[in-house]
Tab-separated table of C-alpha atoms and ligand atoms in Angstrom:
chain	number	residue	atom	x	y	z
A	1	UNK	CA	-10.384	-60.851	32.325
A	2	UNK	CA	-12.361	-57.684	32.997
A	3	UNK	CA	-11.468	-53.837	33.470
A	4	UNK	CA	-12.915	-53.344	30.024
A	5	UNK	CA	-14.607	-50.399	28.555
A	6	UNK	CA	-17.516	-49.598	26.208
A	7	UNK	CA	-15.577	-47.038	24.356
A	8	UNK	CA	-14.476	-46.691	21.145
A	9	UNK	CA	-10.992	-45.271	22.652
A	10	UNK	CA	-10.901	-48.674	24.704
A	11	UNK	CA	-11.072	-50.659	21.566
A	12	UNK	CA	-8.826	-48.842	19.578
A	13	UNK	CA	-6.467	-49.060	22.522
A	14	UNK	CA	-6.159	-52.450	22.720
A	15	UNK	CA	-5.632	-53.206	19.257
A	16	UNK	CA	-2.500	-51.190	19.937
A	17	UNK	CA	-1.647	-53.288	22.550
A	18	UNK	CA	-2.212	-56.456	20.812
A	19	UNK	CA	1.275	-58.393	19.627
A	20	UNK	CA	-1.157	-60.174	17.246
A	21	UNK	CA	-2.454	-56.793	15.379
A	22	UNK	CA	-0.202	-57.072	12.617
A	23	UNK	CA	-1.299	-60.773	11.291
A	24	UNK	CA	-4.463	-59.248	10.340
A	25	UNK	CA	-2.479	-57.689	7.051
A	26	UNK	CA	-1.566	-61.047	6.522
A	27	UNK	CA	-5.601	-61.750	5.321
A	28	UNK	CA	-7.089	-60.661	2.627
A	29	UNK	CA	-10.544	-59.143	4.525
A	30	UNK	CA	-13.585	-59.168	2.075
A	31	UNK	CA	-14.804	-55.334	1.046
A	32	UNK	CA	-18.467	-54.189	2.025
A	33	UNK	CA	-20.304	-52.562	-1.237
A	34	UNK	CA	-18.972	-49.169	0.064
A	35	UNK	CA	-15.554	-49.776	-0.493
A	36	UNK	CA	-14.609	-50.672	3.339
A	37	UNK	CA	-13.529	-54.108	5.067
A	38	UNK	CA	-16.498	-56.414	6.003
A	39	UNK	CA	-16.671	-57.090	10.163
A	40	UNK	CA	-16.160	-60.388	9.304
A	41	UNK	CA	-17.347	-63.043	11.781
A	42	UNK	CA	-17.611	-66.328	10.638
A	43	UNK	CA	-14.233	-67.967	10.669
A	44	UNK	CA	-15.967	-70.331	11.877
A	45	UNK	CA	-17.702	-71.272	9.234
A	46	UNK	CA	-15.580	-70.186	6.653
A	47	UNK	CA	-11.741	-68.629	7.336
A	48	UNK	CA	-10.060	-65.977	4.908
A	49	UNK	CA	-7.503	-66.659	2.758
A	50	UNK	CA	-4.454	-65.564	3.917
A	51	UNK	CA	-2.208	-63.661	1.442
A	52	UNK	CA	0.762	-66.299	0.983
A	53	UNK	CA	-1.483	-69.061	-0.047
A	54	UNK	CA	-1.981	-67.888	-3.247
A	55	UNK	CA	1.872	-67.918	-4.044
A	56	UNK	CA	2.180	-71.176	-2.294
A	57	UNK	CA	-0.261	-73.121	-5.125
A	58	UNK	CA	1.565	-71.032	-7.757
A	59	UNK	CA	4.309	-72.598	-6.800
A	60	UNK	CA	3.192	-76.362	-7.142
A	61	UNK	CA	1.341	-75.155	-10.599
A	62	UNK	CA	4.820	-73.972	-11.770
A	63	UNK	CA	6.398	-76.890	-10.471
A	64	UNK	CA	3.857	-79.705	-12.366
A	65	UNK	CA	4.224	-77.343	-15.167
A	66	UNK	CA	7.779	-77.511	-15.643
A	67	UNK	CA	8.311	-80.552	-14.365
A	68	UNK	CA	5.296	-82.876	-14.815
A	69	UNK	CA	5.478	-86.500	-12.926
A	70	UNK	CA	9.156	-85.477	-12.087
A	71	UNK	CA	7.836	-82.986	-9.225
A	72	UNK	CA	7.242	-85.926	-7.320
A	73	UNK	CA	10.935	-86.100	-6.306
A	74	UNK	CA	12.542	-82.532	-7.676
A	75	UNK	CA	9.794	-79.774	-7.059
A	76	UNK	CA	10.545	-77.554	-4.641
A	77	UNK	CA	8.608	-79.561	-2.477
A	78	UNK	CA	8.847	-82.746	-3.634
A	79	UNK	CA	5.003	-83.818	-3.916
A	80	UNK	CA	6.205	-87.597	-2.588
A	81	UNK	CA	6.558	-86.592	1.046
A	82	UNK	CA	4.599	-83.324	0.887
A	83	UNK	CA	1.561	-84.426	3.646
A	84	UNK	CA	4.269	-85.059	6.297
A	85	UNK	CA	5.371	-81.533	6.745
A	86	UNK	CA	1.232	-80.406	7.048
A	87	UNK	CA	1.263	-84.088	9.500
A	88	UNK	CA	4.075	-83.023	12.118
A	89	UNK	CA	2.272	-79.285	12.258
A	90	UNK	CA	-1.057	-80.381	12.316
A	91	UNK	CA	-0.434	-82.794	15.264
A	92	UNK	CA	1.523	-79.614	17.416
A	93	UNK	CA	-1.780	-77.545	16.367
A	94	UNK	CA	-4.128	-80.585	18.130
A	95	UNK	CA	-1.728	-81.286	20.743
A	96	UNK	CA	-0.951	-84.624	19.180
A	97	UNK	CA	2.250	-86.782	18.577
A	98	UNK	CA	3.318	-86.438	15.020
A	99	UNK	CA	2.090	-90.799	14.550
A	100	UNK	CA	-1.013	-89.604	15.821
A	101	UNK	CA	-2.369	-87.667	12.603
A	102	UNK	CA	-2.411	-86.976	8.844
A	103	UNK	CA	-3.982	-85.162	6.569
A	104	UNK	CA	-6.522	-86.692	3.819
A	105	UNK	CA	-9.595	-86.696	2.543
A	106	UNK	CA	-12.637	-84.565	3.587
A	107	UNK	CA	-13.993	-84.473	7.098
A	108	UNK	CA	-17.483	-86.325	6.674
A	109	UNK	CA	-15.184	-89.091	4.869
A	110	UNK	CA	-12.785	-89.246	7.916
A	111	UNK	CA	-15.693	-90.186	10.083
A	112	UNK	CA	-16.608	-92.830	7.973
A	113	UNK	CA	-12.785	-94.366	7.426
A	114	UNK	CA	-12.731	-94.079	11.346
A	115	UNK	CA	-15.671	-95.749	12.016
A	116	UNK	CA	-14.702	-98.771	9.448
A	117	UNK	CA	-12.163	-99.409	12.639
A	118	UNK	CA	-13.632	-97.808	15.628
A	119	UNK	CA	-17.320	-98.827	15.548
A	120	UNK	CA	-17.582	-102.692	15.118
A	121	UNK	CA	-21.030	-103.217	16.674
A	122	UNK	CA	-22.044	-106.805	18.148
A	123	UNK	CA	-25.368	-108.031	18.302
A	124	UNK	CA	-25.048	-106.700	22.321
A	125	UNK	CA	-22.974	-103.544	21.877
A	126	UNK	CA	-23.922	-101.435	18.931
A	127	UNK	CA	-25.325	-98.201	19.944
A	128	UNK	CA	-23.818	-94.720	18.929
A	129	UNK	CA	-24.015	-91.920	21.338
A	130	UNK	CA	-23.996	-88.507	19.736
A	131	UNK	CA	-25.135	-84.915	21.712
A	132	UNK	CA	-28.976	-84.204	20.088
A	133	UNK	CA	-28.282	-81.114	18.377
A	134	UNK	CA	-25.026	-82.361	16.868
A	135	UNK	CA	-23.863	-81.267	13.597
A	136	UNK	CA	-26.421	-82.960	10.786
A	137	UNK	CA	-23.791	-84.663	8.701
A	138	UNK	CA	-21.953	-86.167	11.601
A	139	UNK	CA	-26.046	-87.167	12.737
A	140	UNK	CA	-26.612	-88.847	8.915
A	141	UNK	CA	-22.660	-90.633	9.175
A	142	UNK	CA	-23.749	-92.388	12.395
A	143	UNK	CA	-27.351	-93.183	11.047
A	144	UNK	CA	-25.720	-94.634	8.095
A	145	UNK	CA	-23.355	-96.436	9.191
A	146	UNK	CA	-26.343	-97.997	11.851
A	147	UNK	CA	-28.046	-98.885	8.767
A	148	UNK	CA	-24.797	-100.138	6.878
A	149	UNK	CA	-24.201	-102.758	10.037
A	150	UNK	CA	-28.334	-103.695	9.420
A	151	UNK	CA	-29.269	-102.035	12.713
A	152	UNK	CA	-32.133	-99.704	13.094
A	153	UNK	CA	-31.214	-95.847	13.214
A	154	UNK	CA	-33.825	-95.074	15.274
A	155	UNK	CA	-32.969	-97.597	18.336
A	156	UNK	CA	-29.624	-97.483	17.771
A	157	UNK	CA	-28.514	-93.585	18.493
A	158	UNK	CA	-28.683	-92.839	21.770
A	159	UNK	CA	-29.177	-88.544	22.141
A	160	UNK	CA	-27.336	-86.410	24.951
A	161	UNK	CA	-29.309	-84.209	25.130
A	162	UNK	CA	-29.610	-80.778	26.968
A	163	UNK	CA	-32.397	-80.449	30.024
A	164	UNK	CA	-35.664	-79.202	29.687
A	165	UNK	CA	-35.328	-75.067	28.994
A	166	UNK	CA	-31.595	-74.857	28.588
A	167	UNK	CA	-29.209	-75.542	25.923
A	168	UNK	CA	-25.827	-76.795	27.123
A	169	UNK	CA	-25.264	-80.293	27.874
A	170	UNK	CA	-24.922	-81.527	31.280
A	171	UNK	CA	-21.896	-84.023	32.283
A	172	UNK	CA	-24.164	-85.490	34.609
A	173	UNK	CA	-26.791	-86.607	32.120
A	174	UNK	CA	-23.798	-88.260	30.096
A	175	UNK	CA	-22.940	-90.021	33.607
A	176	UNK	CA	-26.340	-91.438	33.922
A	177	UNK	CA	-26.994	-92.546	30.322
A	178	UNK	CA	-24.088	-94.536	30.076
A	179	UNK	CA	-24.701	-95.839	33.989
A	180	UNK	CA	-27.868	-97.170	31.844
A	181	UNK	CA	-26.989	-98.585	28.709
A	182	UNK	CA	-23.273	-97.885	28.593
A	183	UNK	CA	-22.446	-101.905	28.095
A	184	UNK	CA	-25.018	-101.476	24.730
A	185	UNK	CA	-23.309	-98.370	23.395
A	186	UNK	CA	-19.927	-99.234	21.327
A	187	UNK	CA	-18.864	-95.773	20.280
A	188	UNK	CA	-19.622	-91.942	21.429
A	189	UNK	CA	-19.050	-89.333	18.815
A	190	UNK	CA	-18.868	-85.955	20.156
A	191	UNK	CA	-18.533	-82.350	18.662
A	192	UNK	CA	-15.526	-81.008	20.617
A	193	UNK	CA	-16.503	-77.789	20.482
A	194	UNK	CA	-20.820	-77.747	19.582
A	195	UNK	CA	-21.713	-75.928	16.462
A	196	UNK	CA	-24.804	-74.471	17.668
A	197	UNK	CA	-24.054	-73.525	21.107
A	198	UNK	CA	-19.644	-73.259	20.971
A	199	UNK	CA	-19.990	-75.315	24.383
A	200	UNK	CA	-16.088	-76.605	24.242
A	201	UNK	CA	-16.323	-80.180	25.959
A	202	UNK	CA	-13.735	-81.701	28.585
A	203	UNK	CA	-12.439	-84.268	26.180
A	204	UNK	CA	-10.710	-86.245	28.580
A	205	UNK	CA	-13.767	-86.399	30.632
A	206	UNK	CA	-15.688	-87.611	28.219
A	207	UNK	CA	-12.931	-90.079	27.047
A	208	UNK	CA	-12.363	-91.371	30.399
A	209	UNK	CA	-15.703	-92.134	31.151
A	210	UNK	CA	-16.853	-94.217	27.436
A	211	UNK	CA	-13.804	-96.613	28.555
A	212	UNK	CA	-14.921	-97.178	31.548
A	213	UNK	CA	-17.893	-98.617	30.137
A	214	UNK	CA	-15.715	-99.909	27.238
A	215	UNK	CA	-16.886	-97.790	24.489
A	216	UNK	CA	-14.593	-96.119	21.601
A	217	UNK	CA	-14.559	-92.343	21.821
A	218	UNK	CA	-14.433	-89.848	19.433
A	219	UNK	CA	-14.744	-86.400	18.584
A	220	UNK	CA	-15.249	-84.394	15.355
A	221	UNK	CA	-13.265	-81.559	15.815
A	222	UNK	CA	-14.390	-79.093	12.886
A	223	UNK	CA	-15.051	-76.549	15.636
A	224	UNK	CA	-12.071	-76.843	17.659
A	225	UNK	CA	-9.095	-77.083	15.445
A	226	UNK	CA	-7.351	-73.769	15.502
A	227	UNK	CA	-9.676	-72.679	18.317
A	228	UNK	CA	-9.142	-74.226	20.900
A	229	UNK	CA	-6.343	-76.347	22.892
A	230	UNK	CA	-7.708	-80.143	21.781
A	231	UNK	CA	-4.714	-81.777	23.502
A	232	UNK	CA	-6.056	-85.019	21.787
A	233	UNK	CA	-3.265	-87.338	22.577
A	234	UNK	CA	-3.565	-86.770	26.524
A	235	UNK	CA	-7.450	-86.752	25.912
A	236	UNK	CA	-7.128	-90.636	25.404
A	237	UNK	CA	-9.371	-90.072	22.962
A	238	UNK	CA	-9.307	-93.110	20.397
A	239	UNK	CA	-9.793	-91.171	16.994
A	240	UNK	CA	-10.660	-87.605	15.729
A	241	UNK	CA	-11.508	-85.633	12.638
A	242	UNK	CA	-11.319	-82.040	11.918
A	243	UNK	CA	-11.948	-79.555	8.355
A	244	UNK	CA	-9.664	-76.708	7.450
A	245	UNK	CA	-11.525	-74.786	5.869
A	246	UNK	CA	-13.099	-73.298	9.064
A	247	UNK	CA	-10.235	-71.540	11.772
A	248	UNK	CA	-7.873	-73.483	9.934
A	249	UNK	CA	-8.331	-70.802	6.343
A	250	UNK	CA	-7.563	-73.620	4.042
A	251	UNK	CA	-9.708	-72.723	1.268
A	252	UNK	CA	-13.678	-73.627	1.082
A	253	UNK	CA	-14.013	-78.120	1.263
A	254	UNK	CA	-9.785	-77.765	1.702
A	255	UNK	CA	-8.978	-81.635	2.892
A	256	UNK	CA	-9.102	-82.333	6.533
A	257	UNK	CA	-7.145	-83.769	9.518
A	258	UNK	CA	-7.341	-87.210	10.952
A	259	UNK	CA	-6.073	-88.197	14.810
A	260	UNK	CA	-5.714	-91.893	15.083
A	261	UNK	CA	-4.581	-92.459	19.231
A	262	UNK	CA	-0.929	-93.654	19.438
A	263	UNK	CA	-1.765	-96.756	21.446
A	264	UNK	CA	-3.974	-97.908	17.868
A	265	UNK	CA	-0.235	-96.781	15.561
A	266	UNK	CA	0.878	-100.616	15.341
A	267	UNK	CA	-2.330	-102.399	15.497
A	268	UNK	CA	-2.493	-104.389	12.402
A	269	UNK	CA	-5.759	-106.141	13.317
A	270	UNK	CA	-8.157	-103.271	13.282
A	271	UNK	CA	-10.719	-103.183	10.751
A	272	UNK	CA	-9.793	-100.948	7.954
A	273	UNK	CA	-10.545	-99.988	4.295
A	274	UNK	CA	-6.637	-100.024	2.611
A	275	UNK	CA	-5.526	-98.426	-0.416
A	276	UNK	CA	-1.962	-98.119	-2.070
A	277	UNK	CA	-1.335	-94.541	0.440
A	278	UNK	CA	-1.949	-97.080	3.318
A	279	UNK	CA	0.975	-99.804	2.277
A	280	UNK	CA	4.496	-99.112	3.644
A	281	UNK	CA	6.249	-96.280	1.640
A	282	UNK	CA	9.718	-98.328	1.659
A	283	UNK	CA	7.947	-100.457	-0.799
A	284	UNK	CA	4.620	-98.590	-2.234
A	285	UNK	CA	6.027	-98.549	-5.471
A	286	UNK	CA	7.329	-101.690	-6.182
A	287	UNK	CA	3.519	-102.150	-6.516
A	288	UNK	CA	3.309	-106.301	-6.513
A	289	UNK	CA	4.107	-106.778	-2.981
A	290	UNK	CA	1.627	-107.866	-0.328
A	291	UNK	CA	-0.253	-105.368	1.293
A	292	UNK	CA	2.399	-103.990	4.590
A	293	UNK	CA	0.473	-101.730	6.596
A	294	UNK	CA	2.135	-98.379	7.458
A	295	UNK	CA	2.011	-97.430	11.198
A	296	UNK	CA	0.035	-94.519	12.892
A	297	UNK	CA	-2.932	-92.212	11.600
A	298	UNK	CA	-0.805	-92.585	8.043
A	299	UNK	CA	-1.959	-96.138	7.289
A	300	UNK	CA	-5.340	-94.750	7.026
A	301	UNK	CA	-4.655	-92.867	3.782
A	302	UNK	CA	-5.641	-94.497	0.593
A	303	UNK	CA	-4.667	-92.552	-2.118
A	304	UNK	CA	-1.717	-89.970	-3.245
A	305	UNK	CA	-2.984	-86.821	-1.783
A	306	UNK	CA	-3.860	-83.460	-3.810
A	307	UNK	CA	-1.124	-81.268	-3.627
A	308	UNK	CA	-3.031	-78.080	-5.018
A	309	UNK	CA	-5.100	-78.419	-1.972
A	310	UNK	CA	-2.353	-79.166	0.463
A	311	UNK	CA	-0.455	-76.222	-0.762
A	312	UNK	CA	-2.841	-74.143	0.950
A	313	UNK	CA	-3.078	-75.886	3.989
A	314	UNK	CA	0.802	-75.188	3.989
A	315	UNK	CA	0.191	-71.021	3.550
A	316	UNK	CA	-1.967	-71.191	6.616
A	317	UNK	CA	-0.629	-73.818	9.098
A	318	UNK	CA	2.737	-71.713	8.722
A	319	UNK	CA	1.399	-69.216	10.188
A	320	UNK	CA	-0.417	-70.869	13.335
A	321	UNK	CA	2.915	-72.474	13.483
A	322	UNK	CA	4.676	-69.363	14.065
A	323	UNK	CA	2.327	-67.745	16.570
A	324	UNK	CA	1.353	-70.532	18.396
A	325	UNK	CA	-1.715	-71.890	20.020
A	326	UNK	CA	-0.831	-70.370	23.067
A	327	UNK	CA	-0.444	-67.165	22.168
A	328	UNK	CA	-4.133	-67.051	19.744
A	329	UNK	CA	-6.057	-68.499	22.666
A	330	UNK	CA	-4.863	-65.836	25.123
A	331	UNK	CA	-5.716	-63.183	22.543
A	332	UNK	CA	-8.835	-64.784	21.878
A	333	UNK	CA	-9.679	-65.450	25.327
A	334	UNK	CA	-9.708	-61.745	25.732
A	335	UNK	CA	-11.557	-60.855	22.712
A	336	UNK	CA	-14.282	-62.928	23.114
A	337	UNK	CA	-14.796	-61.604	26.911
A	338	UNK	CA	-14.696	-57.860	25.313
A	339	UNK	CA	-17.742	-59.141	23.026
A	340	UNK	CA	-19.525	-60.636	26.173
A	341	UNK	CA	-18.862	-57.344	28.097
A	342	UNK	CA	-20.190	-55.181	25.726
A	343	UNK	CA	-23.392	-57.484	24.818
A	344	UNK	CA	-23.834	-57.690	28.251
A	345	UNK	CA	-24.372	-53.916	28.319
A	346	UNK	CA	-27.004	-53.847	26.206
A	347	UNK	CA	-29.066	-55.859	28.518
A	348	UNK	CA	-30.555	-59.041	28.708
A	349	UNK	CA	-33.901	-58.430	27.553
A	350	UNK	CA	-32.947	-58.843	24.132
A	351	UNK	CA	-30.373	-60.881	24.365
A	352	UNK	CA	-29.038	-64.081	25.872
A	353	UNK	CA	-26.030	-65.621	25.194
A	354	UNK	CA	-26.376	-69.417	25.076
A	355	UNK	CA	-22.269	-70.167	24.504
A	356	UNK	CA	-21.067	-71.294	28.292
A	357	UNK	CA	-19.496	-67.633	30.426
A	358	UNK	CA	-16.835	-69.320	31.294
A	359	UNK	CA	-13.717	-68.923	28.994
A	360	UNK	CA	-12.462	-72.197	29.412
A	361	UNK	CA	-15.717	-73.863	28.117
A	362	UNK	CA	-15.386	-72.272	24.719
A	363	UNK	CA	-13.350	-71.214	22.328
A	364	UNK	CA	-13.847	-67.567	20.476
A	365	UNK	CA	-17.872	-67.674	18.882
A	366	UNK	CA	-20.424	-66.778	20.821
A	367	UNK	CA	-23.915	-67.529	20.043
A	368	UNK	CA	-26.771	-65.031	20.743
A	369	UNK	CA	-30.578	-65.969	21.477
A	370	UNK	CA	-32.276	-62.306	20.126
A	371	UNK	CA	-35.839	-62.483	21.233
A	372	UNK	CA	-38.184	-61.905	18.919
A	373	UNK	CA	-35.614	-61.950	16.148
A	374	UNK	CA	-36.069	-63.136	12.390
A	375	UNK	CA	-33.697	-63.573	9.873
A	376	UNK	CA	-34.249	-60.502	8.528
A	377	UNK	CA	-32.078	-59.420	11.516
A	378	UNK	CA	-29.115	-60.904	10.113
A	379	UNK	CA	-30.103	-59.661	6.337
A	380	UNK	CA	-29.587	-56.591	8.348
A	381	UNK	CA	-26.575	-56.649	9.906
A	382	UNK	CA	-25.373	-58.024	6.458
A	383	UNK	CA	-26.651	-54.707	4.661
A	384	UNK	CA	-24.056	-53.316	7.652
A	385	UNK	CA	-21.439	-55.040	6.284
A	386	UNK	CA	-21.232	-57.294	8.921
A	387	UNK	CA	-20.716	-61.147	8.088
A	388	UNK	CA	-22.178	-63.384	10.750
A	389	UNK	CA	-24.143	-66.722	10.957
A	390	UNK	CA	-27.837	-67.246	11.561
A	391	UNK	CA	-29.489	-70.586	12.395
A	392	UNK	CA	-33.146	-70.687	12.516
A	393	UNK	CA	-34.499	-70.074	14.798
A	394	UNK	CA	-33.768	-66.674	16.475
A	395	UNK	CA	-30.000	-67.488	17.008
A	396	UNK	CA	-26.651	-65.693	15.770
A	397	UNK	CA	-23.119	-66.783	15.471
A	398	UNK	CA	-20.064	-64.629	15.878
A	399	UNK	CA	-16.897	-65.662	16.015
A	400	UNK	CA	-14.076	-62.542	16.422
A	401	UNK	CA	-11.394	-64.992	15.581
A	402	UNK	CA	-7.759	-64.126	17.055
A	403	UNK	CA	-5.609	-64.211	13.777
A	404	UNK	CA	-7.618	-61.375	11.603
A	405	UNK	CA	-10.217	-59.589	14.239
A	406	UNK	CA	-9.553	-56.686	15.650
A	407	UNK	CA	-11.340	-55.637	19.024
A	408	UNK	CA	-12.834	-52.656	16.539
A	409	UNK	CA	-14.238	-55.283	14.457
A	410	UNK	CA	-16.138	-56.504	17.517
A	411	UNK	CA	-17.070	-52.773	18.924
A	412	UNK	CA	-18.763	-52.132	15.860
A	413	UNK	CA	-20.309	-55.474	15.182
A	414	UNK	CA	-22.176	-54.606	18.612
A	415	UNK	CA	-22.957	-50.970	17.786
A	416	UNK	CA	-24.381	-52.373	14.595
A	417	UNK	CA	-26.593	-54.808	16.367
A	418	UNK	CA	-27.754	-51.728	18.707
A	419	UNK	CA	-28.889	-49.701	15.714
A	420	UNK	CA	-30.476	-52.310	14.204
A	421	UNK	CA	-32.212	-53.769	17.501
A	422	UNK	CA	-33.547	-50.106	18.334
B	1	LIG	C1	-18.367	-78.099	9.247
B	1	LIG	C2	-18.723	-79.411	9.847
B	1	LIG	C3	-18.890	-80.545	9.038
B	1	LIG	C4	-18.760	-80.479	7.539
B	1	LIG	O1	-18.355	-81.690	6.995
B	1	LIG	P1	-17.625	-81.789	5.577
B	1	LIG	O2	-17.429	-83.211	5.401
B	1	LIG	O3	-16.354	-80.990	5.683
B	1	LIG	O4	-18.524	-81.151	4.551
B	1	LIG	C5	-19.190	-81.759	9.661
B	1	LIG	N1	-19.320	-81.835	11.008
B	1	LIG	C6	-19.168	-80.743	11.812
B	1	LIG	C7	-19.307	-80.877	13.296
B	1	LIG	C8	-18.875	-79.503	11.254
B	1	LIG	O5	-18.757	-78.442	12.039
């Protein structure tokens, strides 16, 4: 992973190299006020549109416009079965089996469907375990839904939290919480990969031990989808939820993806809210029948899903489809150690990078502790033309994402942060 360089040569070198190079023209790349392409390093909060998508929603605009209601069956795409194309690439994305996951809704919403089946506290076993600094809507979901089941938030979340003076989260501490009240908690929802810190969690790990103590397990993926190899379905893990408007460049509040686990596909007993999506399609629209619950992550639809939206998830899961997981996380793998190496040079008494060193613990942000630092760092870098992420309080996010960074981007996103820091 090493033998890098701090030179500009270096950088321009192995953007030569790089079989991915080219999909960068395949992004439209916001312009600085000088005329020149933004750095631009937060695809993790918010990916760029790549060029096709904007003939892929022409299309279904043409198509309801010439067609109307018939584009259900005759569009190009016929509207009726549109989500199961997006389904079966999704799931390959996630490492999933196509059963295993659809695509509805909004993320936040997914949580909530999910927990309508996975969390069904008893008056003995109704605590949610979440990590401490975990993303605040997934916090005010769990809180809610607490309150919803007439429990107290306050007793019933249970924090993982990271030890005195550092900021990753410790398996251990997981082992020893749940050695403790594990038979109280009924569900853990984890951040696969953390917001804050990019700390990419052993999923399986995680999984395997809530079981053991006979807890659901989830994980809100919103930072791992298109980052990172998930491999839900071997995870075990029971459900999951991911956005696409982050690495996924689905267009800002795009809909999101749902994993329900195969072994839940046929279980018709589960708690769950229903709607007309969720009833089997052989007889949806007969529309008097009794409700027939569809199998797998499907069922949990409730209503016809908007196309518009999907027709940009299309534009950009076509082209993670033809690359391949594989390929982005070696490239990104490398990238992201190039932006550790040359951070590293600058030395650590400005800098320390709280994201875990070791590749296989995160995917491609890493987040930077400046000391001393205000925002007015970022405003900074910003003025630069440099688009990163600041979260109060002294800490930056960057995240050279594999389909549309270049390792320029990120030798210049670190000579900016030089000048600046000087
Ligand atoms: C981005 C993000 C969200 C946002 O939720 P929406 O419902 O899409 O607005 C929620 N949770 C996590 C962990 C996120 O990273």
């Amino acid at each position: 992973m090493s033998n890098y360089k701090s030179s500009l040569a270096f950088a321009l070198e192995q953007d030569q190299k790089d079989e991915l190079y080219l999909y960068r023209n395949q992004f439209h790349i916001p312009k600085h006020n000088n005329g020149s392409e933004c750095i631009y390093m937060t695809g993790n909060s918010l990916g760029l549109q790549p060029k096709q998508t904007k003939a892929y929603v022409n299309q279904e605009l043409e198509d309801w416009a010439t067609l109307g209601v018939e584009g259900h069956f005759h569009a190009k795409n016929p509207w009726l079965n549109y989500h199961e194309v997006l389904g079966e690439q999704m799931a390959k994305l996630v490492g999933a089996k196509p059963i295993e996951v659809v695509v509805m809704n909004t993320l936040t919403a997914n949580l909530h469907f999910m927990m309508v089946s996975f969390y069904q506290p008893t008056k003995k076993r109704y605590k949610i375990l979440i990590e401490a600094d975990a993303f605040p809507s997934d916090k005010y979901a769990v809180e809610s839904q607490l309150q919803h089941h007439s429990f107290n938030a306050e007793d019933g979340l249970v924090l993982w939290k990271a030890r005195e003076n550092e900021e990753l989260l410790n398996y251990e501490d997981l082992e020893s919480i749940l050695e403790k009240q594990g038979e109280d908690i009924a569900l853990i929802l984890i951040g696969a990969v953390n917001y804050y810190t990019g700390q990419f969690f052993d999923l399986k790990r995680i999984t395997e031990l809530g079981h053991k103590y006979g807890c659901m397990v989830g994980f809100d993926c919103a930072h791992g989808a298109g980052n990172v190899a998930l491999n839900l379905h071997d995870s075990g893990a029971d459900f999951a939820a991911w956005c696409t408007y982050k690495y996924l460049n689905s267009g800002p509040g795009s809909i999101a993806g749902c994993f329900v686990h195969e072994r839940h596909a046929y279980n018709k007993n589960l708690n769950r809210f229903a709607g007309w999506w969720s009833h089997n399609k052989e007889t949806r629209f007969k529309m008097r029948d009794e409700f027939d619950q569809l199998p797998g992550a499907e069922g949990w639809q409730l209503s016809n899903p908007p196309i518009l939206a999907m027709a940009a998830i299309k534009a950009s899961l076509e082209i993670f489809n033809e690359v391949g997981m594989d390929k982005l996380i070696k490239k990104s793998k490398r990238l992201t150690g190039y932006f550790e190496f040359l951070l590293k040079q600058l030395g650590s008494e400005t800098f320390k990078i709280i994201t875990p060193s070791n590749p296989d613990e995160r995917g491609c942000q890493l987040s930077i502790q400046v000391k001393n630092a205000d925002k007015s760092l970022h405003n900074k870098l910003t003025e630069a033309g440099v688009i990163s992420d600041w979260r109060e309080p002294n800490v930056i996010r960057c995240a050279p994402t594999p389909l549309y960074n270049s390792f320029q981007d990120v030798y210049y996103l670190v000579e900016q942060l030089k000048t600046i820091l000087k």
